[in-house]
Coordinates of C-alpha atoms in Angstrom, one line a residue:
X1 CA 250.4 5.4 -75.7
X2 CA 248.3 8.6 -75.8
X3 CA 244.7 9.5 -75.2
X4 CA 242.7 9.8 -78.4
X5 CA 241.1 13.0 -77.1
X6 CA 243.8 15.0 -75.4
X7 CA 246.9 13.6 -77.1
X8 CA 248.8 13.1 -73.8
X9 CA 249.7 10.0 -71.8
X10 CA 246.6 9.2 -69.7
X11 CA 246.9 8.8 -65.9
X12 CA 243.9 6.4 -65.8
X13 CA 243.7 4.8 -69.2
X14 CA 240.7 2.9 -70.6
X15 CA 240.2 1.1 -74.0
X16 CA 236.9 1.0 -76.0
X17 CA 235.7 -2.5 -76.8
X18 CA 234.3 -1.2 -80.1
X19 CA 237.0 1.0 -81.6
X20 CA 240.0 -0.2 -79.6
X21 CA 241.0 3.4 -79.0
X22 CA 242.7 4.5 -75.8
X23 CA 241.2 7.3 -73.6
X24 CA 241.7 9.2 -70.3
X25 CA 238.9 7.8 -68.1
X26 CA 237.7 11.2 -66.9
X27 CA 237.5 12.7 -70.4
X28 CA 235.7 9.8 -72.0
X29 CA 233.2 9.5 -69.1
X30 CA 232.3 13.2 -69.4
X31 CA 231.8 12.9 -73.2
X32 CA 229.6 9.8 -72.8
X33 CA 227.5 11.5 -70.2
X34 CA 226.8 14.4 -72.6
X35 CA 226.6 12.6 -75.9
X36 CA 226.6 8.8 -75.5
X37 CA 228.8 8.3 -78.6
X38 CA 232.4 7.5 -79.3
X39 CA 234.1 10.9 -79.8
X40 CA 236.2 9.6 -82.7
X41 CA 234.0 7.2 -84.7
X42 CA 230.6 8.6 -83.6
X43 CA 229.2 5.2 -82.9
X44 CA 226.8 4.6 -79.9
X45 CA 228.8 3.8 -76.8
X46 CA 228.3 3.3 -73.0
X47 CA 230.4 3.1 -69.9
X48 CA 230.2 -0.8 -70.1
X49 CA 232.2 -0.7 -73.3
X50 CA 235.2 0.7 -71.5
X51 CA 238.0 -1.7 -70.3
X52 CA 240.5 -0.4 -67.7
X53 CA 244.2 -0.8 -68.5
X54 CA 246.6 -1.4 -65.6
X55 CA 249.7 0.8 -65.6
X56 CA 252.7 1.3 -63.3
X57 CA 251.7 3.8 -60.6
X58 CA 255.3 4.6 -59.8
X59 CA 256.5 8.2 -59.8
X60 CA 257.1 9.5 -63.3
X61 CA 260.4 11.3 -63.8
X62 CA 260.1 14.9 -64.7
X63 CA 261.4 16.0 -68.1
X64 CA 264.9 17.5 -68.1
X65 CA 263.5 21.0 -69.1
X66 CA 261.3 21.1 -66.0
X67 CA 264.2 20.5 -63.7
X68 CA 265.2 24.2 -63.6
X69 CA 263.5 27.5 -63.7
X70 CA 265.1 28.5 -67.1
X71 CA 264.0 25.2 -68.5
X72 CA 260.4 25.8 -67.4
X73 CA 260.5 29.3 -68.8
X74 CA 261.6 27.8 -72.1
X75 CA 258.7 25.4 -72.0
X76 CA 256.2 28.2 -71.3
X77 CA 257.6 30.3 -74.1
X78 CA 257.3 27.5 -76.6
X79 CA 253.7 26.8 -75.5
X80 CA 252.9 30.6 -75.8
X81 CA 254.4 30.8 -79.3
X82 CA 252.4 27.8 -80.4
X83 CA 249.2 29.4 -79.0
X84 CA 249.9 32.8 -80.7
X85 CA 250.7 31.2 -84.1
X86 CA 247.5 29.1 -83.9
X87 CA 245.4 32.1 -83.0
X88 CA 246.9 34.1 -86.0
X89 CA 246.1 31.2 -88.4
X90 CA 242.5 31.2 -87.1
X91 CA 242.2 35.0 -87.6
X92 CA 243.4 34.7 -91.2
X93 CA 240.9 31.9 -91.9
X94 CA 238.1 34.0 -90.3
X95 CA 239.0 37.0 -92.5
X96 CA 239.1 34.9 -95.6
X97 CA 235.7 33.3 -94.7
X98 CA 234.2 36.7 -94.2
X99 CA 235.4 38.0 -97.5
X100 CA 234.0 34.9 -99.3
X101 CA 230.7 35.3 -97.5
X102 CA 230.5 39.0 -98.5
X103 CA 231.1 38.2 -102.2
X104 CA 228.6 35.4 -102.0
X105 CA 225.9 37.7 -100.5
X106 CA 226.5 40.3 -103.2
X107 CA 226.2 37.7 -105.9
X108 CA 223.1 36.3 -104.4
X109 CA 221.5 39.7 -104.1
X110 CA 222.4 40.4 -107.8
X111 CA 220.9 37.1 -108.9
X112 CA 217.7 37.7 -107.0
X113 CA 217.3 41.1 -108.7
X114 CA 217.9 39.6 -112.1
X115 CA 215.4 36.8 -111.4
X116 CA 212.8 39.3 -110.2
X117 CA 213.3 41.5 -113.3
X118 CA 212.9 38.4 -115.6
X119 CA 209.7 37.4 -113.8
X120 CA 208.3 40.8 -114.2
X121 CA 209.1 40.8 -118.0
X122 CA 207.6 37.4 -118.3
X123 CA 204.4 38.4 -116.6
X124 CA 204.1 41.5 -118.8
X125 CA 204.6 39.4 -121.9
X126 CA 201.9 37.0 -120.7
X127 CA 199.5 39.9 -120.0
X128 CA 200.0 41.1 -123.6
X129 CA 199.3 37.7 -125.1
X130 CA 196.2 37.2 -123.0
X131 CA 194.5 40.5 -124.0
X132 CA 191.2 39.6 -125.6
X133 CA 189.6 41.9 -128.1
X134 CA 191.1 44.1 -130.8
X135 CA 189.9 47.2 -129.0
X136 CA 192.5 46.8 -126.2
X137 CA 195.4 45.9 -128.4
X138 CA 196.4 49.5 -129.4
X139 CA 196.5 50.7 -125.8
X140 CA 198.6 47.8 -124.7
X141 CA 201.0 48.2 -127.7
X142 CA 201.5 51.9 -126.9
X143 CA 202.7 50.9 -123.5
X144 CA 205.3 48.6 -125.0
X145 CA 206.7 51.1 -127.6
X146 CA 210.2 52.2 -126.6
X147 CA 211.1 55.8 -126.2
X148 CA 213.0 55.6 -129.5
X149 CA 209.7 55.3 -131.5
X150 CA 208.3 58.4 -129.8
X151 CA 211.4 60.4 -130.6
X152 CA 211.4 59.1 -134.2
X153 CA 207.8 60.3 -134.8
X154 CA 208.6 63.8 -133.6
X155 CA 212.1 64.8 -134.9
X156 CA 211.5 68.4 -134.2
X157 CA 210.4 67.9 -130.6
X158 CA 213.9 68.3 -129.2
X159 CA 215.4 70.7 -131.6
X160 CA 217.2 74.0 -130.6
X161 CA 216.4 73.5 -126.9
X162 CA 212.6 73.4 -127.4
X163 CA 210.0 70.6 -127.1
X164 CA 206.6 70.3 -128.5
X165 CA 203.7 70.3 -126.0
X166 CA 203.2 66.5 -126.5
X167 CA 206.8 65.7 -125.6
X168 CA 206.6 67.9 -122.5
X169 CA 203.4 66.1 -121.3
X170 CA 205.1 62.7 -121.8
X171 CA 208.1 63.8 -119.8
X172 CA 206.1 64.6 -116.7
X173 CA 205.7 61.0 -115.8
X174 CA 209.1 59.3 -116.6
X175 CA 208.4 56.3 -114.4
X176 CA 205.5 55.3 -116.8
X177 CA 207.7 55.2 -119.9
X178 CA 208.8 51.9 -121.4
X179 CA 212.5 51.8 -122.1
X180 CA 214.0 49.7 -124.8
X181 CA 216.9 48.8 -122.5
X182 CA 220.6 48.3 -123.2
X183 CA 220.4 46.1 -126.2
X184 CA 222.9 43.4 -127.3
X185 CA 224.4 45.8 -129.9
X186 CA 225.1 48.4 -127.2
X187 CA 226.5 45.7 -124.8
X188 CA 228.8 44.5 -127.6
X189 CA 230.0 48.0 -128.1
X190 CA 230.7 48.4 -124.4
X191 CA 232.6 45.1 -124.2
X192 CA 234.8 46.1 -127.2
X193 CA 235.6 49.4 -125.6
X194 CA 236.5 47.8 -122.3
X195 CA 238.7 45.2 -124.1
X196 CA 240.5 47.9 -126.0
X197 CA 241.1 50.3 -123.1
X198 CA 242.1 47.5 -120.8
X199 CA 244.8 46.3 -123.2
X200 CA 246.0 49.9 -123.7
X201 CA 246.2 50.6 -120.0
X202 CA 248.6 47.7 -119.4
X203 CA 251.0 49.3 -122.0
X204 CA 250.3 52.9 -121.0
X205 CA 253.4 54.9 -119.9
X206 CA 253.3 58.1 -117.8
X207 CA 253.7 61.1 -120.0
X208 CA 257.3 62.5 -120.0
X209 CA 255.8 66.0 -119.8
X210 CA 253.8 65.3 -116.7
X211 CA 254.4 68.1 -114.0
X212 CA 256.7 66.9 -111.2
X213 CA 255.8 67.2 -107.5
X214 CA 258.4 69.9 -107.2
X215 CA 256.7 71.9 -110.0
X216 CA 253.3 71.5 -108.2
X217 CA 254.8 72.9 -105.0
X218 CA 255.5 76.1 -106.9
X219 CA 252.0 76.6 -108.2
X220 CA 250.3 79.9 -107.5
X221 CA 247.3 81.8 -108.8
X222 CA 247.9 82.9 -112.4
X223 CA 244.5 84.3 -113.3
X224 CA 241.0 84.8 -112.0
X225 CA 238.1 85.2 -114.5
X226 CA 234.6 86.3 -113.5
X227 CA 232.4 84.0 -115.7
X228 CA 229.1 84.0 -113.8
X229 CA 226.6 86.5 -112.4
X230 CA 227.6 88.6 -109.4
X231 CA 224.0 88.6 -108.1
X232 CA 224.0 84.8 -108.0
X233 CA 227.6 83.9 -107.5
X234 CA 228.9 80.3 -107.3
X235 CA 230.5 77.7 -109.6
X236 CA 229.1 74.3 -108.8
X237 CA 230.8 72.1 -111.4
X238 CA 233.6 72.1 -113.9
X239 CA 235.2 70.1 -116.7
X240 CA 238.2 70.5 -119.0
X241 CA 238.5 69.8 -122.7
X242 CA 242.3 69.1 -122.8
X243 CA 242.8 69.0 -126.6
X244 CA 241.1 72.4 -127.1
X245 CA 242.2 73.9 -123.8
X246 CA 238.7 74.8 -122.9
X247 CA 237.1 75.0 -119.4
X248 CA 233.4 74.4 -118.8
X249 CA 231.7 75.7 -115.7
X250 CA 228.2 75.4 -114.3
X251 CA 226.9 78.1 -112.0
X252 CA 224.2 79.1 -109.5
X253 CA 223.1 81.7 -112.0
X254 CA 221.5 78.9 -114.1
X255 CA 224.1 79.2 -116.9
X256 CA 227.1 77.2 -118.1
X257 CA 230.2 79.0 -119.4
X258 CA 232.7 77.8 -122.0
X259 CA 236.1 79.5 -121.4
X260 CA 239.3 79.4 -123.5
X261 CA 242.3 79.3 -121.2
X262 CA 244.7 80.0 -124.1
X263 CA 243.1 83.2 -125.1
X264 CA 241.6 84.1 -121.7
X265 CA 238.2 84.9 -123.2
X266 CA 234.7 83.6 -122.7
X267 CA 233.8 81.5 -125.7
X268 CA 230.1 81.0 -125.1
X269 CA 227.4 81.4 -122.3
X270 CA 224.9 78.5 -122.3
X271 CA 221.5 79.8 -121.1
X272 CA 218.3 77.9 -120.9
X273 CA 218.1 76.2 -117.5
X274 CA 215.7 77.7 -115.0
X275 CA 217.7 76.7 -111.9
X276 CA 221.3 76.0 -110.8
X277 CA 223.5 74.0 -113.1
X278 CA 224.9 71.2 -110.9
X279 CA 226.9 69.1 -113.3
X280 CA 228.7 69.8 -116.7
X281 CA 230.7 67.6 -119.0
X282 CA 232.5 68.0 -122.3
X283 CA 232.1 65.2 -125.0
X284 CA 235.0 65.6 -127.4
X285 CA 233.2 63.7 -130.2
X286 CA 231.2 66.1 -132.3
X287 CA 231.9 68.9 -129.8
X288 CA 229.0 68.1 -127.4
X289 CA 228.4 69.6 -124.0
X290 CA 226.1 68.1 -121.3
X291 CA 224.6 70.1 -118.5
X292 CA 222.4 68.9 -115.6
X293 CA 220.4 71.1 -113.4
X294 CA 218.1 71.3 -110.3
X295 CA 215.3 72.1 -112.7
X296 CA 215.1 68.3 -113.3
X297 CA 216.4 68.5 -116.9
X298 CA 219.6 67.6 -118.8
X299 CA 220.5 69.6 -121.9
X300 CA 222.6 68.4 -124.8
X301 CA 224.5 71.2 -126.6
X302 CA 226.4 71.0 -129.8
X303 CA 229.1 73.5 -130.8
X304 CA 228.9 75.5 -134.0
X305 CA 231.6 76.8 -136.3
X306 CA 231.4 80.3 -134.8
X307 CA 232.2 78.9 -131.3
X308 CA 228.6 79.2 -129.9
X309 CA 226.6 76.2 -128.8
X310 CA 223.1 75.2 -129.8
X311 CA 220.8 73.2 -127.5
X312 CA 219.9 70.0 -129.4
X313 CA 217.9 68.1 -126.8
X314 CA 216.2 68.8 -123.5
X315 CA 215.8 65.6 -121.5
X316 CA 213.0 65.5 -118.9
X317 CA 213.2 61.9 -117.7
X318 CA 213.9 62.7 -114.0
X319 CA 211.3 63.9 -111.5
X320 CA 213.8 65.6 -109.2
X321 CA 217.0 67.6 -109.5
X322 CA 219.8 66.1 -111.6
X323 CA 223.0 65.8 -109.4
X324 CA 225.5 64.3 -111.8
X325 CA 226.3 63.7 -115.4
X326 CA 229.1 61.3 -116.5
X327 CA 230.2 60.3 -120.0
X328 CA 231.1 56.8 -121.1
X329 CA 234.5 56.1 -122.6
X330 CA 232.9 55.4 -126.1
X331 CA 231.7 59.0 -126.2
X332 CA 228.4 57.6 -127.5
X333 CA 226.6 57.2 -124.2
X334 CA 226.2 59.0 -120.9
X335 CA 224.6 58.5 -117.5
X336 CA 222.6 61.0 -115.3
X337 CA 222.0 60.5 -111.6
X338 CA 219.2 62.3 -109.8
X339 CA 217.7 62.9 -106.4
X340 CA 214.6 61.0 -107.6
X341 CA 216.4 57.8 -106.6
X342 CA 217.2 56.8 -110.3
X343 CA 220.0 56.9 -112.7
X344 CA 219.5 56.9 -116.5
X345 CA 221.5 55.6 -119.4
X346 CA 221.3 57.7 -122.6
X347 CA 222.3 57.5 -126.2
X348 CA 224.1 60.7 -126.9
X349 CA 223.3 61.3 -130.6
X350 CA 219.6 60.8 -130.2
X351 CA 219.0 61.8 -126.6
X352 CA 217.0 58.7 -126.0
X353 CA 216.9 57.2 -122.5
X354 CA 217.7 53.5 -123.0
X355 CA 217.3 52.5 -119.4
X356 CA 216.3 54.2 -116.2
X357 CA 217.4 52.3 -113.1
X358 CA 215.7 52.5 -109.7
X359 CA 216.9 50.7 -106.5
X360 CA 214.4 50.2 -103.7
X361 CA 217.0 50.5 -101.0
X362 CA 218.1 54.0 -102.1
X363 CA 216.3 56.3 -99.7
X364 CA 217.3 59.9 -100.5
X365 CA 218.5 59.7 -104.1
X366 CA 221.9 60.0 -105.7
X367 CA 224.3 62.8 -105.1
X368 CA 227.2 61.9 -107.5
X369 CA 228.2 59.5 -110.2
X370 CA 231.2 58.6 -112.4
X371 CA 232.1 55.9 -115.0
X372 CA 235.1 53.6 -114.5
X373 CA 237.7 54.4 -117.1
X374 CA 236.9 51.1 -118.9
X375 CA 233.2 51.8 -119.0
X376 CA 231.7 48.5 -117.7
X377 CA 231.1 49.7 -114.1
X378 CA 229.4 52.8 -112.8
X379 CA 230.1 54.4 -109.4
X380 CA 227.3 56.3 -107.7
X381 CA 227.2 58.2 -104.4
X382 CA 224.0 58.5 -102.4
X383 CA 222.7 61.0 -99.9
X384 CA 222.6 58.3 -97.3
X385 CA 226.4 58.0 -97.3
X386 CA 226.7 54.9 -99.4
X387 CA 228.8 54.3 -102.5
X388 CA 227.3 51.8 -104.9
X389 CA 229.1 50.0 -107.8
X390 CA 226.9 49.0 -110.8
X391 CA 227.4 46.6 -113.6
X392 CA 226.3 48.8 -116.5
X393 CA 225.3 46.0 -118.9
X394 CA 222.9 44.3 -116.5
X395 CA 222.2 47.4 -114.4
X396 CA 222.8 45.4 -111.2
X397 CA 224.3 46.8 -108.0
X398 CA 227.3 44.5 -107.5
X399 CA 229.0 46.2 -104.5
X400 CA 228.4 48.7 -101.7
X401 CA 231.0 50.7 -99.9
X402 CA 230.0 51.9 -96.4
X403 CA 231.8 54.2 -93.9
X404 CA 231.2 57.8 -95.0
X405 CA 229.2 60.4 -93.0
X406 CA 226.8 62.6 -94.9
X407 CA 226.1 62.6 -98.6
X408 CA 228.8 61.4 -101.0
X409 CA 229.5 64.7 -102.8
X410 CA 232.0 63.5 -105.5
X411 CA 233.5 60.3 -107.0
X412 CA 236.7 59.9 -109.1
X413 CA 238.2 56.7 -110.6
X414 CA 241.9 56.6 -111.1
X415 CA 243.0 56.0 -114.7
X416 CA 245.0 52.9 -113.5
X417 CA 241.6 51.3 -113.0
X418 CA 242.3 50.0 -109.4
X419 CA 241.5 53.0 -107.1
X420 CA 238.3 54.9 -106.4
X421 CA 238.3 58.1 -104.4
X422 CA 235.0 59.3 -102.8
X423 CA 234.4 62.6 -100.9
X424 CA 231.8 63.3 -98.2
X425 CA 231.2 65.3 -95.1
X426 CA 233.9 63.3 -93.2
X427 CA 236.6 63.7 -95.8
X428 CA 238.0 61.4 -98.5
X429 CA 238.1 57.6 -98.6
X430 CA 240.2 55.6 -101.1
X431 CA 238.9 52.1 -102.1
X432 CA 240.8 49.2 -103.7
X433 CA 238.5 47.9 -106.4
X434 CA 240.3 44.6 -106.5
X435 CA 239.7 43.7 -102.9
X436 CA 236.6 45.9 -102.5
X437 CA 237.8 47.6 -99.3
X438 CA 238.9 51.0 -98.0
X439 CA 242.7 51.2 -97.7
X440 CA 243.2 54.9 -96.8
X441 CA 241.2 57.8 -95.5
X442 CA 241.9 61.6 -95.3
X443 CA 240.1 63.9 -92.9
X444 CA 241.7 67.2 -93.9
X445 CA 239.0 69.5 -92.4
X446 CA 237.2 69.9 -89.1
X447 CA 233.8 68.2 -88.4
X448 CA 231.9 71.3 -89.6
X449 CA 233.6 71.5 -93.0
X450 CA 232.5 69.0 -95.7
X451 CA 234.8 67.8 -98.5
X452 CA 233.1 68.9 -101.7
X453 CA 235.2 67.6 -104.5
X454 CA 237.9 65.0 -105.3
X455 CA 239.8 64.4 -108.5
X456 CA 242.6 62.2 -109.9
X457 CA 244.6 63.6 -112.7
X458 CA 244.7 61.7 -116.0
X459 CA 248.0 60.0 -115.3
X460 CA 246.7 58.7 -111.9
X461 CA 249.8 60.3 -110.2
X462 CA 248.1 63.1 -108.2
X463 CA 244.9 63.5 -106.2
X464 CA 243.2 66.9 -105.5
X465 CA 240.8 67.4 -102.6
X466 CA 238.7 70.5 -102.1
X467 CA 236.8 71.8 -99.1
X468 CA 237.7 75.0 -97.3
X469 CA 241.0 74.8 -99.3
X470 CA 242.6 72.7 -102.0
X471 CA 245.1 69.9 -101.1
X472 CA 247.2 68.0 -103.5
X473 CA 248.5 64.5 -102.7
X474 CA 251.0 62.3 -104.5
X475 CA 249.5 58.9 -105.3
X476 CA 251.3 55.9 -104.0
X477 CA 250.4 52.2 -103.7
X478 CA 248.0 50.7 -101.2
X479 CA 250.7 50.1 -98.6
X480 CA 252.7 53.3 -99.1
X481 CA 252.0 56.8 -97.8
X482 CA 250.3 59.4 -100.0
X483 CA 252.3 62.5 -99.4
X484 CA 250.8 66.0 -99.2
X485 CA 252.4 68.1 -102.0
X486 CA 250.7 71.5 -101.6
X487 CA 247.9 73.2 -99.8
X488 CA 246.2 76.1 -101.8
X489 CA 244.2 78.6 -99.6
X490 CA 240.7 79.6 -100.6
X491 CA 241.3 83.0 -102.3
X492 CA 237.6 83.6 -102.9
X493 CA 237.0 84.2 -99.2
X494 CA 233.8 82.1 -99.2
X495 CA 235.4 79.1 -97.4
X496 CA 234.0 76.6 -99.9
X497 CA 235.8 75.1 -102.8
X498 CA 233.2 73.4 -105.0
X499 CA 235.2 71.9 -107.9
X500 CA 238.9 71.1 -108.8
X501 CA 240.1 69.9 -112.2
X502 CA 243.6 69.1 -113.5
X503 CA 244.8 70.5 -116.8
X504 CA 246.6 68.3 -119.4
X505 CA 249.7 66.7 -117.8
X506 CA 248.8 68.5 -114.5
X507 CA 250.3 71.7 -116.0
X508 CA 247.7 73.8 -114.3
X509 CA 244.7 73.5 -111.9
X510 CA 241.3 75.0 -112.5
X511 CA 239.4 75.8 -109.2
X512 CA 235.8 76.8 -108.7
X513 CA 234.3 78.1 -105.5
X514 CA 231.3 79.9 -104.1
X515 CA 232.1 83.2 -105.8
X516 CA 231.7 83.9 -109.5
X517 CA 235.4 83.5 -110.5
X518 CA 237.2 80.7 -112.2
X519 CA 240.8 80.6 -110.9
X520 CA 243.8 79.1 -112.7
X521 CA 246.8 77.9 -110.7
X522 CA 250.2 77.1 -112.2
X523 CA 253.9 77.9 -112.1
X524 CA 254.6 81.6 -112.0
X525 CA 256.7 81.4 -115.1
X526 CA 254.3 79.3 -117.1
X527 CA 253.0 80.6 -120.4
X528 CA 249.2 80.8 -120.4
X529 CA 249.2 79.1 -123.7

C-alpha cells in the first residue's frame, strides 16, 4: 500500500474517513494545516477524519541493489536519468508554450488594430451622415474623395516629370489625404499571383547554367565603369534587369544611371532629383524604372524607343526621405518606405497611392523594405533595429524580429520563400519564416564597420554580404553550415561597399561602393556578353 501523495510505502500510515485514501501522517498533517482540504479530492477535511493504521514495526529488509556499493550507484544513476529526462520534457513543454503564447500575442495585437481601424471608419461614416445643412456637404465629400479622383481630374499634373501647382500643394500634406485603400479587386489579384507563384515554386528546378561554387571562387574584377559624378561620388543602390542585361544605379550626385553590361556603354542618365538617390528598381513590364530619393519624392520613369527614359510621375506622398522602393511580383504595384514612419502602396500605371500605412510604435522611420517572392507579405527594416513583417492585404504588422544593433540597412528574401536575410551594424541575421526565429548570424566585420547590403541570388543558392568587403556564402539548410566561398576586397579604397547584386545565374556580380565606379566581377575568361 502506498501513500497517495508521495507514492511510497508510508512509515506512519493513516486513512481518510471520507475518501478512504492512504497517506503518510506527516505529509497529510502538513497539507491540512496549510489548506484544510483533501489533497486528492479537494473536499474539506480535518485531523479528526484521519484513522491510524497499525503496521508491523519490524526492521524492513533492504532491497538487493542497496546491499552493495555498485548496486547503490546503479540506483543513483537510474534516479538521475529519470530526473534529467523529466527536466528535458519540461523544457520542451515550456518552449512550446512560449511559442504558442508569442503567436497568440501577435494575433491579438493584429486583431486589436483591425478593430481600431474599423471603429475609426465607422465613426467617420457616422459623422458624414450626421452633417446637417447642404453647405457643409461639399467640404465633407472632398475629404472622402480618393486620390484616384484627384489624379483623374488633372491628367497632365504628373506628365514628363512635372506637376501643376495644385498637385504640389496637395502633396505637401500627405497625412491629410484620403486613400481609397487596397480594394477587393487588388486583393484578388494579389491572391491569384501568390497562388500561381507558390505552385510554381514547388516545381521549380535550379538552373543547369547556374554558376558553381568553384566558378565563384575564380571571380575577379572584369571591368570598372565611372557612371556618376566625381565631385559627388558614391553609388547608394543598384538593380539588374536580367533579360536585357542592364544595370541600374542610384548615386549621391542626385542621378540614376542605366548601364548596358553587354555593350559596356551608358544607356541613359536619369536626372531630376534634387538630392541623393537612395533606392532604384527595374520594372520589366512596360520598361519602367523607379527611383526614390532623400528629396522626399519617388519618380516613375518609362523607357522610350531610343533608349532614353521619360519621367511619367513624381510622387510626393512622403514627408521625409524615401529609403526603399520594392516592386510586387505582379509588376503592377510597388511599395515605398520612408523615414517619415510610413510605407505606401502604389498602383504603378497611374502612380496613385492606394494606401499609406503608419505604425505608432515605429519611432525613427523605415530604413529598408522588400516584398516576399509570393507578394502577400512585406518585410521592412527600421532605424530602431527592428524587422517587421506585414500582411499586405490588411496592412497589419503580423511579426517582429528583434536582435539587431543599429538601423536595418538591407533586407533580402530567398526565392525558396523560407529564408529572410537582414543586414545591420552588427552583421547579418538569417530568419526562418516558418518558425519565425533567427537560425544563423554572421558578424564578418569589426564593431566599427556596419554591414550595408545583403542579397540572395535568384536561385537561392548563394548569399552576398557587403560592408568593408564583399563575402559570398553558399546557402545550406537551417541545420547545416553556410560555407564562405569567396571574399572580394574593396577595390574602391573607400572601405564601404554599398550595394551588391547577382547577375543572371550568378554569372557575374555587380558591386557599388562609395566611389563613382560600377564594378563587374566574373570569371577571367568570361565573355562580357
